[in-house]
mmCIF file of C-alpha atoms in Angstrom:
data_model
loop_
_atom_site.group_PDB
_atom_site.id
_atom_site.type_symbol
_atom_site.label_atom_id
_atom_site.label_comp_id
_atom_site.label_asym_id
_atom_site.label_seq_id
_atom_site.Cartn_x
_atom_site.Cartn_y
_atom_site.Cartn_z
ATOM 1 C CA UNK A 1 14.863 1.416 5.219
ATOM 2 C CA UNK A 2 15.109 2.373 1.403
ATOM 3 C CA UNK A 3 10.725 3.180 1.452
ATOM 4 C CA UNK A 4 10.553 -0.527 2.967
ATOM 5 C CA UNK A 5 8.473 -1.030 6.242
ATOM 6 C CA UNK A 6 10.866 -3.551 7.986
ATOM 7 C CA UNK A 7 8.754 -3.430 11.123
ATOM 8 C CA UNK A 8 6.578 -0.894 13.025
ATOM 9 C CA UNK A 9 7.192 -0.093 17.135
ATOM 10 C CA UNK A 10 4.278 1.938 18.836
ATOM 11 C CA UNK A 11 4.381 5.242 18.408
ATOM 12 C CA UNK A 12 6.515 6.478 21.446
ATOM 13 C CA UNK A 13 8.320 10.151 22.641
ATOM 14 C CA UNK A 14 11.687 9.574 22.817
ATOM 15 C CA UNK A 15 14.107 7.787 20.658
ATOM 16 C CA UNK A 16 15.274 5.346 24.167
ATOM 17 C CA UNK A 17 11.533 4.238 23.946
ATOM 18 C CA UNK A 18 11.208 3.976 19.910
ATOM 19 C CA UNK A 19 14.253 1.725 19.918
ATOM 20 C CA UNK A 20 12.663 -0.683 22.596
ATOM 21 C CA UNK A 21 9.385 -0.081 21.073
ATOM 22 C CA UNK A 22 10.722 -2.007 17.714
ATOM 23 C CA UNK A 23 12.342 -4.892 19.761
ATOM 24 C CA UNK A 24 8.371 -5.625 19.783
ATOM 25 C CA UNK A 25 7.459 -4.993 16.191
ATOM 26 C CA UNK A 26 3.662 -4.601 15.534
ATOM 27 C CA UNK A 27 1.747 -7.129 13.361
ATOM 28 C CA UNK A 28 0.925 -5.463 9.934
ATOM 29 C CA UNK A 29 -0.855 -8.656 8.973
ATOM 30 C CA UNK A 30 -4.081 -9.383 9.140
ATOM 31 C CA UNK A 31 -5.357 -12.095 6.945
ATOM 32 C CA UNK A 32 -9.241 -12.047 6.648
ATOM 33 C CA UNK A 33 -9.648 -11.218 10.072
ATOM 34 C CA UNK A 34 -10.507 -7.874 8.706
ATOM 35 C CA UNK A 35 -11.223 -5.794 5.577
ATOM 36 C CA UNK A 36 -10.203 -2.386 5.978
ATOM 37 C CA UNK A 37 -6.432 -1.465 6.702
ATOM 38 C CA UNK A 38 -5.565 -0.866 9.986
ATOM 39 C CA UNK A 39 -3.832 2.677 11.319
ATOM 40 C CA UNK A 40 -0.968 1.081 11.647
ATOM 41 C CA UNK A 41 -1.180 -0.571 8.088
ATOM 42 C CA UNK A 42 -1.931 2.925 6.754
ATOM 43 C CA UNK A 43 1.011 4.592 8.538
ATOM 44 C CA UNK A 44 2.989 2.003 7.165
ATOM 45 C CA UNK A 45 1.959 2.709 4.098
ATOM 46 C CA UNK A 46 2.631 6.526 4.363
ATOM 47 C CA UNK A 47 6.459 5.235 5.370
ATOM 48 C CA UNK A 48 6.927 3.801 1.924
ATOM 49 C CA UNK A 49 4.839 6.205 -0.757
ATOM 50 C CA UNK A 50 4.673 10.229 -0.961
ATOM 51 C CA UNK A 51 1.753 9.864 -3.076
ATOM 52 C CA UNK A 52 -0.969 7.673 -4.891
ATOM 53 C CA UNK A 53 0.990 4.288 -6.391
ATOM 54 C CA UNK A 54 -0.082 5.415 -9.764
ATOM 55 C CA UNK A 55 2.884 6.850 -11.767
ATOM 56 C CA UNK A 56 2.984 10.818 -12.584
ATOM 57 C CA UNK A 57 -0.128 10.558 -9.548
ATOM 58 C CA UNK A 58 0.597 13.276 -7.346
ATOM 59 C CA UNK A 59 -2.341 13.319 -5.195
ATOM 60 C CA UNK A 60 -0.561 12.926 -1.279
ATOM 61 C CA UNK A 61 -0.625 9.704 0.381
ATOM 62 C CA UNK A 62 -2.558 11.078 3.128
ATOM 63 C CA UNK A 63 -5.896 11.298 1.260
ATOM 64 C CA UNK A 64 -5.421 7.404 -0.743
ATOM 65 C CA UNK A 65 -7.417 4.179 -0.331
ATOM 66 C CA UNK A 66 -5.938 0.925 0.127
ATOM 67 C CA UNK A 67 -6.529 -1.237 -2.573
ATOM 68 C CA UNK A 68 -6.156 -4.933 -2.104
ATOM 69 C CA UNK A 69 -4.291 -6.011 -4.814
ATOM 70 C CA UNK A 70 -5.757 -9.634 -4.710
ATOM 71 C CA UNK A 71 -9.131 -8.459 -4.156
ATOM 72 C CA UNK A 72 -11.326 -9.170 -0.703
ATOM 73 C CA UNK A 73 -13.897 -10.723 -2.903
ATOM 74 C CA UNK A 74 -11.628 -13.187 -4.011
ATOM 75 C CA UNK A 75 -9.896 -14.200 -1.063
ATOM 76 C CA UNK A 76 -7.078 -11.374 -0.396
ATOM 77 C CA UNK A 77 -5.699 -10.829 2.811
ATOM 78 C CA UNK A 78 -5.394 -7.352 4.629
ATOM 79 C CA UNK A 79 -1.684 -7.674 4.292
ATOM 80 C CA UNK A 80 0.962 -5.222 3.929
ATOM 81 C CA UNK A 81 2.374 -7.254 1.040
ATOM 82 C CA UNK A 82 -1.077 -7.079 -0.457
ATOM 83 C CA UNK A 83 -2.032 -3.485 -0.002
ATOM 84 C CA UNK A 84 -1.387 -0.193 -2.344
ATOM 85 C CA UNK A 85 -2.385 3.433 -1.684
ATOM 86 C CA UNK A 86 -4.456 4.411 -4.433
ATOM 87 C CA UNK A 87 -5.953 8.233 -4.228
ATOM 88 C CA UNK A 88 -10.111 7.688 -5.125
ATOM 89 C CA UNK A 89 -10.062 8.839 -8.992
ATOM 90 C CA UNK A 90 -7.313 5.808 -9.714
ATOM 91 C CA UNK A 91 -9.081 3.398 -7.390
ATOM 92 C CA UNK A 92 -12.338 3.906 -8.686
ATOM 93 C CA UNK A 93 -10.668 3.755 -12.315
ATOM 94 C CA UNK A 94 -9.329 0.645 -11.893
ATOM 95 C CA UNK A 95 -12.488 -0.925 -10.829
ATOM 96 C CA UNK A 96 -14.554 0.514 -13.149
ATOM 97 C CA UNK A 97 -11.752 -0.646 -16.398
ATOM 98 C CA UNK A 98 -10.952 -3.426 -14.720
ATOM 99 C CA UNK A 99 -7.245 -3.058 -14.448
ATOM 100 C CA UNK A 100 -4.733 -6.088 -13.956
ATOM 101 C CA UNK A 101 -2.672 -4.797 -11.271
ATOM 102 C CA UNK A 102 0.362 -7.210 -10.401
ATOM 103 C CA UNK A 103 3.397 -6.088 -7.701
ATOM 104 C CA UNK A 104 6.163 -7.290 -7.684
ATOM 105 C CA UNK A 105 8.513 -7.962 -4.396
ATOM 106 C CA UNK A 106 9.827 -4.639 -4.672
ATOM 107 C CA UNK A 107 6.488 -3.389 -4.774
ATOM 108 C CA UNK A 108 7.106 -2.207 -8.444
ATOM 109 C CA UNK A 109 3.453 -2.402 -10.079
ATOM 110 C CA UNK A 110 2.484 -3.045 -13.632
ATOM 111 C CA UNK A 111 -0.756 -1.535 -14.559
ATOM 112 C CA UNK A 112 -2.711 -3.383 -17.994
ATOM 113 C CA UNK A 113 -5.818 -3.063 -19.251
ATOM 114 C CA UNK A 114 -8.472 -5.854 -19.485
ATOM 115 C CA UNK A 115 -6.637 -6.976 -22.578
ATOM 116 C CA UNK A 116 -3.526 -7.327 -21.230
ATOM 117 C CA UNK A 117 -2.058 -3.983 -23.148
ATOM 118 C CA UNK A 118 0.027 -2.393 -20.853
ATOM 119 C CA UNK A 119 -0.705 1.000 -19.536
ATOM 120 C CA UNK A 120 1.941 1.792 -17.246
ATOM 121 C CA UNK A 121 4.772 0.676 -15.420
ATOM 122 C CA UNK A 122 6.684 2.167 -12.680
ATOM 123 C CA UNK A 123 9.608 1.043 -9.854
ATOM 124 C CA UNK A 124 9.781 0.614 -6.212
ATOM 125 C CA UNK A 125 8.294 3.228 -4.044
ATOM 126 C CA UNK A 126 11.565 4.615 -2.719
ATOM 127 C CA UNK A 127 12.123 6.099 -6.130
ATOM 128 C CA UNK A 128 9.376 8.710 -5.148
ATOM 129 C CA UNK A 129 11.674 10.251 -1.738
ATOM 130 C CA UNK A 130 14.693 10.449 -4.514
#
């Protein structure tokens, strides 16, 4: 609703089925059970963005990288709430600069440099199906 995964049914072939299939909503949380997003995580994913998270980005959501926002290494979860498509040239920049990348609840993201000079800025992700 609005580019926000409320909750995710099995994928199913008729819309009888996909309305009992989200009466049983599939876990998009995984803690540190695992490191990689799951399919399902991913397709959720592709239900909020059109492209990489990175404003004026245009590379398609299809080909991006989750990024834990709160990184592995430092005890992220794989959680929806803590994951962000990033397309490999942003991803790899981010690392590399070592970007401060914060979300907010919206999933608006603020993007500063080490220094804490802000880069960019941008709003939720359902301003990119407007």
């Amino acid at each position: 609703r609005d580019g926000v995964v409320i909750a995710q049914g099995d994928p199913v072939p008729t819309y009888d089925q996909l309305v009992q299939s989200l009466t049983w909503p599939v876990g998009l949380d995984h803690g540190r059970s695992r490191r990689h997003a799951s399919i399902r995580q991913r397709r959720a994913l592709r239900a909020m963005y059109r492209t990489c998270a990175i404003p004026g980005c245009a590379r398609h959501v299809s080909i991006t990288e989750a990024h834990h926002i709160h990184y592995w290494e430092h005890g992220g979860h794989t959680d929806l709430a803590n994951l962000l498509p990033l397309c490999r040239h942003h991803h790899d920049r981010l690392h590399a600069e070592r970007w401060q990348l914060t979300m907010d609840a919206d999933r608006a993201i603020t993007v500063r440099a080490r220094d804490g000079t802000l880069l960019m800025a941008t709003g939720p992700p359902n301003e990119q199906w407007e």
